[in-house]
């Protein structure tokens, strides 16, 4: 098992609310969180939001309860796709984010996202009745590429109708993907909408996951997503480039010796 | 919804009945094998204050040391091995590390060093180890188990050098560490302690007097009064101060005392918390036996010992982990005639207790 992560904390402009969100997450035992910026692809003139640096958000990150380390905060972008639009795969705006997610609204877009798009997470809508049937073939294609599916639970806390939709959509997804490649996250806007990692792993049981799968959905699967996001910035997952401060042009270097994991772009190895 | 929703994660309960006078009794071995004890609680019925002999045992539990940010390679230091580990009486476990999230370390008195590492740390360390028995789909946890008293791990040997280099230069693992040894065991920890930020701690003792406690009618050990599961639930409820009334107006707890039941006008519950040694638990058991030899209103005493939930090993050197809960504990119900009921319980990710 790896550390517990919550990869979806909704971003708001209210700095004090973001700080209390991060503090609550650390208190509940999450070692890594990701602040989620949402971007609607339909509004053509809207620009991709620029993520606030973590240092500006919180000067000193709180220590995770029961451990000695401070919480780790990542930046994530969710692109809401509701019509066939050009999704720039290598847009410079996207490189500022550690994680890239996409929320398809139609079956065609879901198919495109599973097979071609270079993303880390595919979000399953929980706020409306199942918009399309999730078929096994695109799901298997996404699993092959190392993409995870995400179900968020805070809508279920806010409203009883959303609770029905969340459970129904999650159950149908779990039946199709057989409990693999699934992460559970909060999409919390307020600190009160966050729940502890063991509680969420129990919620996974309601969605049809087994004990082990439910715990993995909050820990190891999230770790795979974060590694997948890191390798998106590399060439084949082996070489990454860093801009030097000196006048010499960009130099290619092997990853530093204290690299966290021997990351590889091949999907099957990523999920280990 | 699936039918599996009404199933709780697996738990194991081993029950045994025997007598202290029986030559084949294994109670000593069973107590010794649970190396890292976190809490000992004793329930004395019809008693409002602990008798002085019992009190003195509680007060003379060994103190333990907390070392902050200890680099783990120090446990391989030649001086520490000679003065402490080879003497065979040192217990150490990492503190504030979660077994299912972090890297955990345990040192048993037999000289076994167990490192429970996540995948990244294990690959960086580069020492032989096995995948954890409790890995699910992917191998994300590995266990490195080393016998420091073995000839292959003698200082200067290849195995020793490889592990030392790994911990010193490649992985650089540092944790807060709880360390203890029983006096008279010949171990000396001063050399190690003097190099780091350490503090000595006494086990915390707390006492509660309970009035009008309903308890199962445990007359003698021969009578089959109640089944082990309901008895363990009741012992846990009393220890956690949860009401067993099951009144219609309260929704907090629906736990009940198993039938047949009696009411005891008063009872004393004493708990001791800290890094407690099996040696002290054994002294406590002997003292409770002496206490029971004198005539009392109720002829039984219940002793419960909890192991650390985040320890890499539970009984013996068996691997331990946490799925939903990391319980590993035993409950000893002692009677006046030197007989006892022993219940050993573990959670889902654990091996069968001895």
XYZ file of C-alpha atoms in Angstrom:
626
model
C 0.000 0.000 0.000
C 1.167 3.520 -0.488
C 0.279 6.802 1.147
C -3.287 8.095 1.011
C -4.059 10.769 -1.552
C -7.016 12.921 -2.477
C -6.486 14.145 -6.022
C -9.434 16.503 -6.346
C -9.807 19.568 -4.139
C -11.744 22.227 -5.997
C -9.971 25.512 -6.416
C -11.625 28.721 -5.187
C -10.277 32.226 -5.121
C -10.884 32.363 -1.380
C -7.378 31.792 0.010
C -8.498 31.090 3.574
C -10.916 28.413 2.375
C -8.148 26.724 0.359
C -5.897 26.826 3.419
C -8.538 25.250 5.656
C -9.196 22.597 2.959
C -5.522 21.635 2.913
C -5.310 21.674 6.711
C -8.364 19.437 7.024
C -6.934 17.021 4.461
C -3.665 16.833 6.423
C -5.572 16.321 9.651
C -7.569 13.464 8.120
C -4.390 11.678 7.078
C -3.974 12.452 3.385
C -0.292 12.766 2.485
C -0.824 14.194 -0.993
C -3.616 16.372 -2.394
C -4.140 17.962 -5.784
C -5.858 21.304 -6.308
C -8.214 21.016 -9.237
C -8.693 23.864 -11.727
C -11.603 23.356 -14.094
C -11.482 24.544 -17.697
C -14.459 24.501 -20.037
C -13.463 23.782 -23.616
C -16.774 25.086 -25.025
C -16.224 28.706 -24.166
C -13.844 29.372 -27.029
C -12.301 32.550 -25.841
C -11.545 31.381 -22.337
C -7.924 30.811 -21.487
C -6.490 27.903 -19.606
C -6.219 29.044 -15.968
C -2.724 29.543 -14.617
C -2.197 27.638 -11.381
C -1.352 29.615 -8.252
C 2.074 28.591 -6.934
C 1.733 26.558 -3.764
C 4.059 28.927 -1.897
C 1.593 31.755 -2.460
C -1.306 29.650 -1.297
C 0.241 28.457 1.958
C 3.578 29.480 3.378
C 4.056 26.467 5.605
C 2.322 23.234 4.653
C 0.757 21.386 7.608
C 2.170 18.075 8.857
C 0.074 15.010 8.031
C -1.577 13.607 11.162
C 0.336 10.672 12.585
C 3.408 11.142 10.399
C 6.444 13.420 10.387
C 6.206 14.889 6.889
C 4.249 17.869 5.583
C 1.447 17.337 3.101
C 2.350 17.449 -0.584
C 0.206 19.684 -2.811
C -0.029 19.220 -6.571
C -1.818 21.154 -9.303
C -4.344 19.467 -11.547
C -6.381 20.625 -14.519
C -9.722 19.111 -15.475
C -10.878 19.839 -19.010
C -14.639 19.540 -19.394
C -15.290 18.393 -22.951
C -18.861 18.693 -24.128
C -18.447 18.886 -27.868
C -15.884 17.852 -30.422
C -13.142 20.386 -29.890
C -9.470 20.385 -30.544
C -7.680 19.329 -27.460
C -4.097 20.521 -27.727
C -2.056 17.622 -26.513
C 1.171 19.440 -25.964
C -0.092 22.867 -25.083
C 2.366 24.882 -23.040
C -0.413 25.909 -20.672
C -0.868 22.301 -19.647
C 2.774 21.820 -18.699
C 2.314 23.935 -15.571
C 0.046 21.243 -14.149
C 1.188 18.024 -12.496
C -1.970 16.112 -13.420
C -4.268 16.365 -16.403
C -7.841 15.140 -16.312
C -10.667 15.160 -18.811
C -14.416 14.865 -18.295
C -16.128 13.645 -21.463
C -19.833 14.319 -21.890
C -20.675 12.017 -24.785
C -19.779 8.482 -25.727
C -17.747 9.610 -28.728
C -15.627 11.909 -26.564
C -15.192 9.119 -24.007
C -13.929 6.852 -26.785
C -11.487 9.536 -27.966
C -10.272 10.169 -24.417
C -9.664 6.475 -23.716
C -7.745 5.729 -26.895
C -5.969 8.866 -28.035
C -5.807 11.705 -25.543
C -2.674 12.131 -23.436
C -4.309 12.518 -20.030
C -3.915 10.928 -16.603
C -7.495 10.776 -15.348
C -10.912 10.391 -16.959
C -13.648 11.728 -14.701
C -16.993 10.018 -14.585
C -19.881 12.383 -14.140
C -21.710 11.908 -10.846
C -24.084 14.876 -10.925
C -26.399 13.624 -13.675
C -28.089 10.423 -14.698
C -25.701 8.234 -16.679
C -25.101 10.268 -19.863
C -23.806 7.299 -21.885
C -23.225 3.610 -21.445
C -19.657 2.835 -20.447
C -18.508 0.051 -22.717
C -15.826 -2.466 -21.941
C -13.709 -1.848 -25.035
C -12.735 1.817 -24.401
C -12.290 1.042 -20.694
C -9.848 -1.752 -21.505
C -8.059 0.565 -23.917
C -7.634 3.168 -21.196
C -6.446 0.525 -18.710
C -3.805 -0.582 -21.234
C -2.525 2.995 -21.454
C -2.426 3.459 -17.685
C -5.272 5.981 -17.450
C -7.377 5.974 -14.292
C -11.094 6.583 -13.900
C -12.234 8.890 -11.165
C -15.385 8.961 -9.071
C -15.934 11.898 -6.738
C -18.037 11.643 -3.623
C -18.691 15.141 -2.314
C -21.750 15.567 -4.539
C -23.199 12.588 -2.678
C -22.670 14.423 0.614
C -24.388 17.584 -0.588
C -27.590 16.202 -2.081
C -29.634 13.020 -1.841
C -30.471 12.912 -5.575
C -26.782 13.229 -6.397
C -26.164 10.386 -3.976
C -28.309 8.104 -6.166
C -26.545 9.213 -9.330
C -23.109 8.800 -7.743
C -23.796 5.276 -6.579
C -25.505 4.248 -9.824
C -22.764 5.626 -12.084
C -20.002 4.231 -9.873
C -21.563 0.771 -9.732
C -21.853 0.598 -13.527
C -18.228 1.760 -13.922
C -16.967 -0.819 -11.421
C -18.857 -3.569 -13.226
C -17.172 -2.592 -16.491
C -13.636 -2.043 -15.265
C -13.752 -4.868 -12.660
C -12.384 -2.660 -9.894
C -9.088 -1.913 -11.626
C -7.730 1.550 -12.443
C -10.212 3.432 -10.302
C -9.560 6.303 -7.932
C -11.937 7.845 -5.420
C -11.599 11.524 -4.639
C -13.594 14.244 -3.021
C -14.098 17.234 -5.400
C -14.618 19.073 -2.113
C -15.369 22.784 -2.082
C -15.575 23.081 1.690
C -13.557 21.365 4.441
C -16.713 19.685 5.772
C -17.085 17.737 2.536
C -13.835 15.857 3.084
C -13.837 12.382 4.603
C -11.040 10.232 5.956
C -9.276 7.667 3.749
C -10.631 4.602 5.570
C -14.176 6.011 5.314
C -13.752 6.452 1.572
C -12.412 2.949 1.228
C -15.610 1.765 2.973
C -17.591 3.857 0.485
C -15.813 1.920 -2.236
C -17.453 -1.229 -0.881
C -20.841 0.328 -1.677
C -19.705 0.816 -5.249
C -18.977 -2.871 -5.583
C -15.229 -2.876 -4.964
C -13.578 -5.538 -2.842
C -11.758 -4.621 0.403
C -8.342 -4.610 -1.240
C -9.509 -2.741 -4.363
C -11.271 -0.106 -2.289
C -8.142 0.601 -0.255
C -6.026 0.687 -3.425
C -8.420 3.230 -4.942
C -7.298 5.728 -2.299
C -3.633 4.796 -2.203
C -1.753 2.774 -4.841
C -3.964 3.797 -7.772
C -3.468 7.469 -6.886
C 0.288 6.883 -6.743
C 0.122 5.439 -10.276
C -1.704 8.560 -11.467
C 0.928 10.868 -9.982
C 3.751 8.869 -11.605
C 1.871 8.889 -14.934
C 1.626 12.666 -14.661
C 5.356 12.947 -14.005
C 6.228 10.895 -17.042
C 4.097 13.060 -19.321
C 6.807 15.681 -19.044
C 9.557 13.257 -20.025
C 10.645 11.753 -23.321
C 9.563 8.113 -23.264
C 9.594 8.221 -19.480
C 13.368 7.963 -19.330
C 14.858 11.300 -20.244
C 13.755 14.666 -18.995
C 15.154 18.063 -19.857
C 15.832 20.963 -17.542
C 16.513 24.507 -18.563
C 19.882 25.574 -17.160
C 20.294 29.004 -15.598
C 23.556 29.526 -17.534
C 23.830 30.785 -21.125
C 24.377 27.349 -22.672
C 21.352 25.990 -24.550
C 19.076 23.285 -23.174
C 21.014 20.173 -22.300
C 19.616 16.715 -22.161
C 20.351 14.895 -18.914
C 19.565 11.493 -17.531
C 17.136 11.667 -14.624
C 18.873 12.497 -11.333
C 20.125 9.646 -9.185
C 17.606 10.278 -6.443
C 14.662 9.960 -8.838
C 11.674 8.568 -7.012
C 10.938 5.629 -9.248
C 12.331 4.155 -12.448
C 9.305 5.522 -14.305
C 8.465 4.044 -17.658
C 5.985 5.194 -20.247
C 4.713 1.683 -20.910
C 1.286 1.553 -19.354
C 1.479 -1.864 -17.723
C 4.593 -1.067 -15.686
C 3.149 2.222 -14.506
C 0.367 0.633 -12.536
C 2.785 -1.417 -10.398
C -26.168 -4.073 -4.014
C -24.098 -7.175 -3.609
C -24.395 -9.725 -0.858
C -20.789 -9.085 0.192
C -21.827 -5.836 1.839
C -22.858 -7.584 5.028
C -19.490 -9.273 5.370
C -16.888 -7.598 7.526
C -13.179 -8.031 6.858
C -11.763 -11.320 8.096
C -10.670 -11.577 11.698
C -9.219 -14.520 13.599
C -10.025 -15.545 17.150
C -8.172 -18.445 18.749
C -9.509 -19.620 22.118
C -7.741 -21.905 24.503
C -8.523 -23.289 27.939
C -5.834 -24.616 30.191
C -4.363 -24.406 33.661
C -1.179 -22.762 34.906
C -0.349 -25.993 36.704
C -0.574 -28.037 33.518
C 2.925 -28.966 32.383
C 2.042 -28.575 28.733
C 0.752 -25.041 29.138
C 2.048 -22.689 26.436
C 1.058 -19.453 28.137
C 4.660 -18.379 28.723
C 5.603 -18.838 25.066
C 2.424 -17.125 23.867
C 3.093 -14.085 26.062
C 6.770 -13.937 25.065
C 6.033 -14.071 21.367
C 4.031 -10.840 21.226
C 7.099 -8.633 21.422
C 5.662 -5.154 21.113
C 2.843 -4.516 23.563
C 1.144 -1.169 23.527
C -1.492 -1.477 26.255
C -2.203 -3.787 29.167
C -5.596 -3.464 30.853
C -6.772 -5.369 33.888
C -10.392 -5.690 35.031
C -10.767 -6.492 38.741
C -14.374 -7.122 39.822
C -15.593 -6.205 43.300
C -12.582 -4.035 43.873
C -12.374 -0.270 44.270
C -8.643 0.166 44.695
C -5.809 -1.998 43.535
C -4.102 -4.043 46.223
C -0.598 -2.755 47.022
C 1.272 -5.680 45.474
C -0.519 -5.279 42.156
C -0.022 -1.537 42.274
C 3.693 -1.947 42.781
C 3.877 -4.168 39.675
C 2.127 -1.473 37.620
C 4.498 1.146 38.933
C 7.573 -0.933 38.204
C 6.904 -1.562 34.514
C 10.092 -0.809 32.573
C 10.563 2.650 31.201
C 11.341 3.021 27.515
C 13.220 5.489 25.335
C 12.063 7.553 22.380
C 14.845 8.542 19.963
C 13.900 11.232 17.440
C 15.049 10.876 13.856
C 17.295 7.868 14.356
C 19.102 6.811 11.166
C 18.372 3.102 10.874
C 21.975 2.202 9.986
C 22.851 2.951 13.636
C 21.126 -0.295 14.573
C 23.938 -2.040 12.667
C 26.670 -0.211 14.575
C 29.288 -2.690 15.825
C 29.230 -1.310 19.364
C 25.422 -1.421 19.526
C 25.399 -4.988 18.235
C 27.886 -6.138 20.873
C 26.479 -4.266 23.846
C 22.778 -4.648 23.102
C 21.606 -6.903 20.270
C 23.801 -9.930 21.006
C 22.714 -9.811 24.685
C 19.227 -10.698 23.505
C 17.007 -8.353 25.453
C 16.460 -5.306 23.244
C 13.056 -4.427 21.791
C 12.690 -1.622 19.267
C 9.944 -0.453 16.949
C 9.542 2.646 14.770
C 7.203 5.306 16.093
C 4.656 7.406 14.169
C 4.992 5.328 11.039
C 1.939 3.707 9.498
C 2.475 0.125 8.351
C 0.276 0.572 5.273
C 1.729 3.941 4.254
C 5.318 4.367 5.445
C 8.513 2.455 5.997
C 8.479 0.661 9.367
C 11.302 -0.920 11.337
C 11.249 -3.501 14.135
C 14.036 -5.061 16.182
C 13.114 -8.178 18.154
C 15.113 -9.507 21.135
C 16.337 -12.477 19.091
C 18.251 -10.048 16.908
C 15.865 -10.024 13.941
C 15.703 -6.689 12.156
C 12.579 -6.349 10.021
C 12.116 -3.489 7.542
C 8.693 -3.123 5.950
C 9.285 -0.864 2.934
C 7.234 0.607 0.133
C 8.237 -0.188 -3.450
C 10.386 2.876 -4.087
C 12.372 2.516 -0.858
C 12.927 -1.192 -1.401
C 14.234 -0.650 -4.939
C 16.569 2.098 -3.774
C 17.887 0.048 -0.828
C 18.946 -2.845 -3.055
C 18.937 -5.622 -0.455
C 17.295 -9.017 -0.781
C 13.720 -9.072 0.432
C 10.347 -10.636 -0.232
C 7.087 -9.099 -1.387
C 4.633 -8.706 1.454
C 2.123 -11.511 1.904
C -0.671 -8.964 1.964
C -0.093 -7.320 -1.412
C -3.274 -7.079 -3.449
C -3.064 -6.630 -7.232
C 0.280 -4.911 -7.408
C 3.427 -5.532 -5.377
C 3.693 -2.299 -3.469
C 5.121 -3.461 -0.155
C 8.256 -5.478 0.509
C 9.731 -6.949 3.685
C 13.458 -7.193 4.371
C 14.110 -9.536 7.273
C 17.649 -9.875 8.585
C 19.012 -12.024 11.419
C 21.722 -9.883 12.981
C 23.043 -12.779 15.062
C 23.660 -14.953 12.016
C 27.252 -15.446 10.864
C 26.462 -13.958 7.432
C 25.522 -10.681 9.119
C 28.638 -10.453 11.273
C 30.275 -6.999 11.027
C 32.593 -6.924 8.035
C 30.777 -9.682 6.180
C 29.308 -9.154 2.712
C 25.668 -9.207 3.759
C 26.348 -6.792 6.584
C 28.297 -4.400 4.350
C 25.612 -4.404 1.680
C 22.854 -3.594 4.163
C 24.957 -0.968 5.908
C 25.876 0.734 2.612
C 22.261 0.608 1.528
C 20.967 2.217 4.716
C 23.766 4.717 4.979
C 24.210 6.036 1.459
C 21.396 4.813 -0.784
C 18.178 4.896 1.252
C 19.140 6.971 4.331
C 16.106 5.832 6.277
C 15.400 7.827 9.443
C 12.520 7.292 11.822
C 11.523 8.074 15.376
C 12.289 4.924 17.311
C 10.988 3.432 20.559
C 13.613 1.342 22.327
C 13.499 -0.713 25.486
C 15.332 -3.503 27.237
C 14.681 -5.373 30.400
C 17.172 -4.694 33.183
C 19.407 -7.556 34.036
C 19.446 -8.583 30.406
C 22.925 -7.164 30.100
C 22.123 -4.692 27.354
C 23.452 -1.174 27.407
C 21.822 1.453 25.243
C 23.698 4.492 26.509
C 26.238 4.600 23.688
C 23.484 4.782 21.052
C 21.282 7.164 23.029
C 24.050 9.646 23.706
C 24.474 10.379 19.979
C 20.869 11.436 19.294
C 17.944 13.393 20.688
C 16.361 10.960 23.144
C 13.899 11.056 26.028
C 12.958 8.511 28.642
C 9.284 7.766 29.254
C 7.402 5.943 31.986
C 4.348 3.911 30.966
C 1.130 5.856 31.587
C -1.184 4.306 34.139
C -4.883 5.166 34.344
C -7.465 3.810 36.737
C -11.278 3.820 36.470
C -13.758 2.652 39.038
C -16.921 1.276 37.488
C -20.163 0.974 39.466
C -23.055 -1.401 38.843
C -21.320 -3.219 36.069
C -23.267 -6.038 34.471
C -20.948 -8.870 33.626
C -21.336 -12.458 32.433
C -21.878 -14.958 35.201
C -18.427 -16.554 35.212
C -18.694 -18.888 38.131
C -15.996 -21.380 37.395
C -13.928 -22.111 34.376
C -15.780 -25.385 33.753
C -19.082 -23.748 33.079
C -19.701 -22.898 29.431
C -21.044 -19.478 30.269
C -20.805 -17.562 27.011
C -19.217 -17.906 23.586
C -15.831 -16.238 22.993
C -17.074 -13.642 20.469
C -19.712 -12.141 22.772
C -17.308 -12.285 25.706
C -14.626 -10.403 23.744
C -17.182 -7.790 22.661
C -18.139 -7.255 26.295
C -14.504 -6.958 27.453
C -13.845 -4.428 24.692
C -16.944 -2.419 25.614
C -15.885 -2.238 29.257
C -12.326 -1.262 28.318
C -13.534 1.476 25.961
C -16.116 2.692 28.502
C -19.015 1.951 26.167
C -22.387 1.419 27.767
C -23.897 -2.075 27.501
C -27.371 -0.949 28.546
C -28.760 -0.922 24.987
C -31.500 1.440 26.098
C -34.187 2.296 23.569
C -33.423 6.011 23.738
C -29.751 5.718 22.844
C -28.526 4.891 19.341
C -24.841 5.024 20.124
C -24.319 1.419 21.100
C -26.341 -1.738 20.793
C -23.764 -3.895 22.565
C -25.141 -6.032 25.370
C -23.605 -8.089 28.115
C -23.884 -11.786 27.230
C -26.387 -13.925 29.136
C -26.466 -15.261 31.818
C -25.441 -12.102 33.584
C -24.965 -10.754 37.091
C -24.359 -7.271 38.377
C -21.193 -6.358 40.167
C -21.533 -3.356 42.465
C -18.091 -2.026 41.686
C -15.066 -2.939 39.585
C -11.655 -1.475 38.902
C -10.184 -1.118 35.432
C -6.467 -0.299 35.275
C -4.634 0.354 31.990
C -0.959 0.856 31.319
C 0.212 2.317 27.966
C 3.671 2.507 26.454
C 6.253 0.133 25.003
C 5.640 -2.724 27.426
C 7.767 -5.840 27.553
C 6.463 -9.436 27.729
C 8.715 -9.873 30.760
C 6.617 -7.318 32.709
C 3.352 -8.857 31.480
C 4.523 -12.182 32.835
C 5.304 -10.681 36.252
C 1.820 -9.136 36.271
C 0.205 -12.502 35.490
C 2.061 -14.157 38.383
C 1.004 -11.369 40.750
C -2.643 -11.671 39.672
C -2.446 -15.407 40.376
C -1.289 -14.622 43.931
C -4.111 -12.082 44.257
C -6.675 -14.675 43.198
C -5.453 -17.179 45.771
C -7.005 -15.040 48.509
C -10.766 -15.325 48.907
C -12.787 -12.705 46.979
C -16.405 -12.056 46.122
C -15.783 -12.687 42.445
C -13.224 -15.306 41.609
C -11.935 -14.071 38.267
C -9.744 -11.348 36.782
C -9.489 -10.380 33.101
C -6.199 -9.189 31.607
C -6.033 -7.849 28.010
C -2.788 -7.088 26.200
C -2.798 -5.119 22.929
C 0.033 -5.200 20.441
C 1.082 -2.251 18.277
C -1.202 -1.807 15.282
C 1.646 -0.479 13.124
C 4.344 -2.978 14.005
C 5.799 -4.946 11.052
C 5.728 -8.180 13.102
C 3.122 -9.568 15.446
C 3.483 -12.988 17.097
C 6.992 -14.385 16.681
C 8.381 -12.974 13.449
C 5.153 -13.287 11.508
C 4.318 -10.410 9.216
C 1.586 -8.019 10.287
C -0.240 -5.344 8.358
C -3.358 -3.207 8.448
C -6.353 -3.551 6.135
C -9.066 -1.703 8.039
C -7.709 -2.267 11.549
C -4.400 -3.598 12.817
C -5.601 -5.291 15.962
C -3.431 -8.017 17.435
C -4.198 -8.684 21.062
C -4.962 -11.393 23.587
C -7.300 -11.590 26.538
C -6.523 -13.809 29.530
C -9.392 -14.651 31.867
C -7.904 -16.109 35.065
C -9.762 -18.042 37.733
C -9.135 -18.867 41.350
C -8.267 -22.489 40.690
C -5.304 -21.536 38.484
C -7.217 -22.276 35.309
C -7.539 -19.757 32.497
C -9.294 -18.981 29.215
C -7.011 -17.394 26.649
C -8.403 -15.619 23.570
C -5.944 -14.454 20.898
C -7.306 -12.201 18.166
C -5.926 -10.673 15.003
C -7.320 -8.698 12.100
C -7.470 -9.367 8.376
C -3.825 -8.873 7.422
C -2.164 -11.108 9.955
C -1.183 -14.720 10.478
C -2.832 -17.107 12.894
C -1.743 -16.510 16.513
C 0.193 -19.361 18.191
